Amino acid sequence: MARWQDGRGELVVGGETGPRIPLEIATSYRARTKGLLGRDSVEGALLLSPANSIHTFRMRIPIDVAYLDHHLTVLTIRTMPPGRLGLPRLRSRHVLEAAAGAMAGWGVRVGERVEVRVGTASRPT
């Protein structure tokens, strides 16, 4: 399993020819706890690691949530409105969050394996 630190990178979907999405990485307790709370929008995506569940209490926007296993394979995707509690996913090791509808546009699907590149930044494609 990859070990990351709080910071920025990019999410690669669909291999080298797929889109590269700006990614914020939250691995510390403090960064994971804050997550997207208090934000009015999301640029790119947020990776919470380790994590197997989330909530949207005190969030202002609906979000897409992808639960990833230790190989970064998408186990399930949900769109969650503010004020909800997501059920824990037993095999999930990481949670990816983005603005509602974004993941479909990027091609993130159940069974898809994504890649996290640390220390890079890009604009959504």
Coordinates of N, CA and C in Angstrom, one line a residue:
M1 N 0.8 -1.2 0.0 CA 0.0 0.0 0.0 C 0.9 1.2 0.0
A2 N 0.5 2.2 -0.8 CA 1.3 3.5 -0.9 C 1.1 4.3 0.4
R3 N 2.2 5.0 0.7 CA 2.2 5.9 1.9 C 2.4 7.3 1.4
W4 N 1.4 8.1 1.6 CA 1.5 9.5 1.2 C 1.5 10.4 2.4
Q5 N 1.8 11.7 2.1 CA 1.8 12.7 3.1 C 0.8 13.7 2.7
D6 N 0.3 14.6 3.6 CA -0.6 15.7 3.2 C 0.1 16.5 2.1
G7 N -0.6 16.8 1.1 CA 0.0 17.6 0.0 C -0.9 17.6 -1.2
R8 N -0.2 17.8 -2.3 CA -0.9 17.9 -3.6 C -0.3 16.9 -4.6
G9 N -1.0 16.6 -5.6 CA -0.6 15.7 -6.7 C -1.6 15.7 -7.8
E10 N -1.7 14.6 -8.5 CA -2.7 14.4 -9.5 C -3.2 13.0 -9.5
L11 N -4.5 12.9 -9.9 CA -5.2 11.7 -10.1 C -5.2 11.4 -11.5
V12 N -4.7 10.2 -11.9 CA -4.7 9.7 -13.3 C -5.8 8.7 -13.4
V13 N -6.7 8.9 -14.4 CA -7.8 7.9 -14.6 C -7.7 7.4 -16.0
G14 N -7.7 6.1 -16.1 CA -7.6 5.4 -17.5 C -6.3 5.4 -18.1
G15 N -5.2 5.3 -17.3 CA -3.9 5.2 -17.8 C -3.3 6.5 -18.4
E16 N -2.2 6.3 -19.2 CA -1.5 7.5 -19.7 C -2.3 8.4 -20.6
T17 N -3.3 7.9 -21.3 CA -4.1 8.7 -22.2 C -5.4 9.3 -21.5
G18 N -5.6 8.9 -20.2 CA -6.8 9.4 -19.5 C -6.5 10.8 -18.9
P19 N -7.6 11.4 -18.4 CA -7.5 12.7 -17.7 C -6.6 12.7 -16.5
R20 N -6.0 13.8 -16.2 CA -5.2 14.1 -15.0 C -6.0 15.2 -14.2
I21 N -6.3 14.8 -13.0 CA -7.1 15.7 -12.2 C -6.3 16.2 -11.0
P22 N -6.3 17.5 -10.8 CA -5.6 18.0 -9.6 C -6.1 17.3 -8.3
L23 N -5.2 16.9 -7.5 CA -5.6 16.1 -6.3 C -5.0 16.7 -5.0
E24 N -5.8 16.8 -4.0 CA -5.3 17.2 -2.7 C -5.3 15.9 -1.9
I25 N -4.2 15.6 -1.2 CA -4.0 14.4 -0.4 C -4.1 14.7 1.1
A26 N -5.0 14.0 1.8 CA -5.2 14.2 3.2 C -4.9 12.9 3.9
T27 N -3.8 12.8 4.6 CA -3.4 11.6 5.3 C -3.3 11.8 6.8
S28 N -3.1 13.0 7.3 CA -3.0 13.2 8.7 C -4.4 13.2 9.3
Y29 N -4.6 13.0 10.6 CA -5.9 13.0 11.2 C -6.6 14.3 11.0
R30 N -5.8 15.4 11.2 CA -6.4 16.8 11.1 C -6.9 17.0 9.7
A31 N -6.1 16.7 8.7 CA -6.5 16.9 7.3 C -7.7 16.1 6.9
R32 N -7.7 14.8 7.3 CA -8.8 13.9 7.0 C -10.1 14.4 7.7
T33 N -10.0 14.9 8.9 CA -11.1 15.3 9.7 C -11.7 16.6 9.0
K34 N -10.9 17.5 8.6 CA -11.4 18.7 7.9 C -12.0 18.4 6.5
G35 N -11.3 17.6 5.7 CA -11.8 17.2 4.4 C -12.3 18.4 3.6
L36 N -13.5 18.3 3.1 CA -14.1 19.4 2.3 C -15.1 20.3 3.2
L37 N -15.0 20.1 4.5 CA -15.9 20.9 5.3 C -15.7 22.4 5.1
G38 N -16.8 23.2 5.0 CA -16.7 24.6 4.8 C -16.4 25.1 3.4
R39 N -16.2 24.2 2.5 CA -15.9 24.7 1.1 C -17.2 24.8 0.3
D40 N -17.1 25.8 -0.6 CA -18.3 26.0 -1.5 C -18.1 25.3 -2.8
S41 N -16.9 24.8 -3.1 CA -16.6 24.1 -4.3 C -15.4 23.3 -4.1
V42 N -15.1 22.4 -5.1 CA -14.0 21.5 -5.1 C -13.3 21.7 -6.5
E43 N -12.0 22.0 -6.4 CA -11.2 22.0 -7.6 C -10.5 20.6 -7.7
G44 N -10.9 19.8 -8.6 CA -10.3 18.5 -8.7 C -10.9 17.5 -7.7
A45 N -10.0 16.8 -7.0 CA -10.5 15.8 -6.1 C -9.7 15.8 -4.8
L46 N -10.2 15.1 -3.8 CA -9.6 15.0 -2.5 C -9.5 13.5 -2.1
L47 N -8.2 13.1 -1.8 CA -8.0 11.7 -1.4 C -7.8 11.6 0.1
L48 N -8.7 10.9 0.8 CA -8.5 10.6 2.2 C -7.9 9.2 2.4
S49 N -6.8 9.2 3.2 CA -6.1 7.9 3.3 C -5.4 7.9 4.7
P50 N -5.6 6.9 5.5 CA -6.6 5.8 5.3 C -8.0 6.2 5.6
A51 N -9.0 5.6 5.0 CA -10.4 5.9 5.2 C -11.2 4.8 4.6
N52 N -12.3 4.4 5.3 CA -13.3 3.5 4.7 C -14.7 4.0 4.8
S53 N -14.9 5.2 5.4 CA -16.2 5.8 5.4 C -16.1 7.3 5.5
I54 N -17.1 8.0 5.2 CA -17.1 9.5 5.4 C -18.5 9.9 5.8
H55 N -18.6 11.2 6.1 CA -19.9 11.9 6.3 C -19.9 13.2 5.6
T56 N -21.1 13.7 5.4 CA -21.2 15.0 4.8 C -21.9 16.1 5.7
F57 N -21.8 15.8 7.0 CA -22.4 16.8 7.9 C -21.5 18.1 7.8
R58 N -22.2 19.2 7.8 CA -21.6 20.6 7.7 C -21.0 20.9 6.4
M59 N -21.3 20.0 5.4 CA -20.8 20.3 4.0 C -21.9 21.2 3.4
R60 N -21.4 22.0 2.4 CA -22.3 22.9 1.7 C -22.7 22.4 0.3
I61 N -22.0 21.4 -0.2 CA -22.3 20.9 -1.5 C -22.4 19.4 -1.6
P62 N -23.2 18.9 -2.5 CA -23.2 17.4 -2.7 C -21.9 17.0 -3.3
I63 N -21.4 15.8 -3.0 CA -20.2 15.3 -3.5 C -20.3 13.8 -4.1
D64 N -19.4 13.5 -5.0 CA -19.2 12.1 -5.4 C -18.2 11.5 -4.5
V65 N -18.4 10.3 -4.1 CA -17.5 9.6 -3.2 C -17.2 8.2 -3.8
A66 N -15.9 8.0 -4.0 CA -15.4 6.7 -4.5 C -14.6 6.0 -3.5
Y67 N -15.0 4.8 -3.1 CA -14.3 4.0 -2.2 C -13.2 3.1 -2.9
L68 N -12.0 3.2 -2.5 CA -10.9 2.5 -3.2 C -10.3 1.4 -2.3
D69 N -9.9 0.3 -2.9 CA -9.1 -0.7 -2.1 C -7.7 -0.4 -2.1
H70 N -6.9 -1.3 -1.5 CA -5.4 -1.0 -1.3 C -4.7 -0.9 -2.7
H71 N -5.2 -1.4 -3.8 CA -4.6 -1.3 -5.1 C -5.1 -0.1 -5.9
L72 N -6.0 0.8 -5.2 CA -6.6 2.0 -5.8 C -7.6 1.6 -6.9
T73 N -8.2 0.4 -6.7 CA -9.3 0.0 -7.6 C -10.6 0.5 -7.0
V74 N -11.5 1.1 -7.8 CA -12.8 1.6 -7.3 C -13.7 0.5 -7.0
L75 N -14.1 0.5 -5.7 CA -15.1 -0.5 -5.2 C -16.5 -0.1 -5.4
T76 N -16.8 1.1 -5.1 CA -18.2 1.6 -5.3 C -18.1 3.2 -5.4
I77 N -19.1 3.8 -6.0 CA -19.2 5.2 -6.1 C -20.6 5.6 -5.7
R78 N -20.7 6.7 -4.9 CA -21.9 7.2 -4.4 C -21.9 8.7 -4.6
T79 N -23.1 9.3 -4.8 CA -23.3 10.7 -4.8 C -24.0 11.0 -3.4
M80 N -23.4 11.9 -2.6 CA -24.0 12.1 -1.3 C -24.3 13.6 -1.1
P81 N -25.6 13.9 -0.7 CA -25.9 15.3 -0.4 C -25.4 15.7 1.0
P82 N -25.4 16.9 1.3 CA -24.9 17.3 2.6 C -25.8 16.7 3.7
G83 N -25.2 16.5 4.9 CA -26.0 16.0 6.0 C -26.2 14.5 6.1
R84 N -25.3 13.7 5.4 CA -25.5 12.3 5.4 C -24.3 11.5 6.0
L85 N -24.5 10.3 6.4 CA -23.5 9.5 6.9 C -23.3 8.3 6.0
G86 N -22.1 8.1 5.4 CA -21.8 7.0 4.5 C -21.5 5.7 5.3
L87 N -22.0 4.6 4.8 CA -21.7 3.3 5.5 C -20.2 3.0 5.3
P88 N -19.6 2.4 6.3 CA -18.2 1.9 6.1 C -18.2 0.8 5.0
R89 N -17.1 0.8 4.2 CA -16.9 -0.2 3.2 C -15.7 -1.1 3.7
L90 N -16.0 -2.3 3.9 CA -15.0 -3.2 4.6 C -13.7 -3.3 3.9
R91 N -13.6 -3.4 2.6 CA -12.4 -3.6 1.8 C -11.8 -2.2 1.5
S92 N -12.4 -1.1 1.7 CA -12.0 0.2 1.4 C -10.8 0.6 2.2
R93 N -9.8 1.2 1.6 CA -8.6 1.7 2.3 C -8.4 3.2 2.1
H94 N -9.1 3.7 1.0 CA -9.0 5.1 0.7 C -10.3 5.6 0.2
V95 N -10.6 6.9 0.4 CA -11.8 7.5 -0.1 C -11.4 8.7 -1.0
L96 N -12.0 8.8 -2.2 CA -11.8 9.9 -3.1 C -13.1 10.7 -3.2
E97 N -13.0 12.0 -3.0 CA -14.1 12.9 -3.0 C -14.0 13.9 -4.1
A98 N -15.1 14.3 -4.7 CA -15.1 15.3 -5.8 C -16.5 15.9 -5.9
A99 N -16.6 17.0 -6.6 CA -17.9 17.6 -6.8 C -18.9 16.6 -7.4
A100 N -20.1 16.7 -7.1 CA -21.1 15.8 -7.6 C -21.1 15.8 -9.1
G101 N -21.1 14.6 -9.7 CA -21.1 14.5 -11.2 C -19.7 14.5 -11.8
A102 N -18.7 14.9 -11.1 CA -17.3 15.0 -11.7 C -16.8 13.7 -12.1
M103 N -17.0 12.7 -11.2 CA -16.3 11.4 -11.5 C -16.8 10.7 -12.8
A104 N -18.1 10.8 -13.1 CA -18.6 10.3 -14.3 C -17.9 11.0 -15.5
G105 N -17.8 12.3 -15.4 CA -17.1 13.0 -16.5 C -15.6 12.6 -16.7
W106 N -15.0 12.2 -15.6 CA -13.6 11.8 -15.7 C -13.4 10.3 -16.1
G107 N -14.5 9.6 -16.1 CA -14.5 8.2 -16.5 C -14.2 7.2 -15.3
V108 N -14.4 7.7 -14.1 CA -14.2 6.9 -12.9 C -15.4 6.0 -12.8
R109 N -15.1 4.7 -12.8 CA -16.2 3.6 -12.7 C -15.8 2.5 -11.8
V110 N -16.7 1.8 -11.3 CA -16.5 0.6 -10.4 C -15.6 -0.3 -11.2
G111 N -14.5 -0.8 -10.6 CA -13.6 -1.7 -11.2 C -12.4 -1.0 -11.9
E112 N -12.5 0.3 -12.1 CA -11.4 1.1 -12.7 C -10.3 1.3 -11.6
R113 N -9.1 1.1 -12.1 CA -7.9 1.4 -11.2 C -7.4 2.8 -11.5
V114 N -7.2 3.6 -10.5 CA -6.7 5.0 -10.7 C -5.3 5.0 -10.2
E115 N -4.6 6.1 -10.5 CA -3.2 6.2 -10.1 C -3.1 7.6 -9.4
V116 N -2.3 7.6 -8.4 CA -2.0 8.8 -7.6 C -0.5 9.2 -7.9
R117 N -0.3 10.4 -8.4 CA 1.0 10.9 -8.6 C 1.3 12.1 -7.7
V118 N 2.3 11.9 -6.9 CA 2.6 12.9 -5.8 C 3.5 14.0 -6.4
G119 N 3.2 15.2 -5.9 CA 4.1 16.3 -6.2 C 3.9 16.9 -7.6
T120 N 2.8 16.6 -8.3 CA 2.5 17.1 -9.6 C 1.2 17.9 -9.5
A121 N 1.0 18.8 -10.4 CA -0.2 19.6 -10.4 C -0.6 19.8 -11.8
S122 N -1.9 19.7 -12.1 CA -2.4 20.0 -13.4 C -3.8 20.6 -13.3
R123 N -4.3 20.9 -14.5 CA -5.7 21.4 -14.6 C -6.6 20.3 -15.0
P124 N -7.8 20.3 -14.7 CA -8.8 19.2 -15.1 C -8.8 19.2 -16.6
T125 N -9.0 17.9 -17.2 CA -9.1 17.8 -18.6 C -10.4 17.1 -18.9

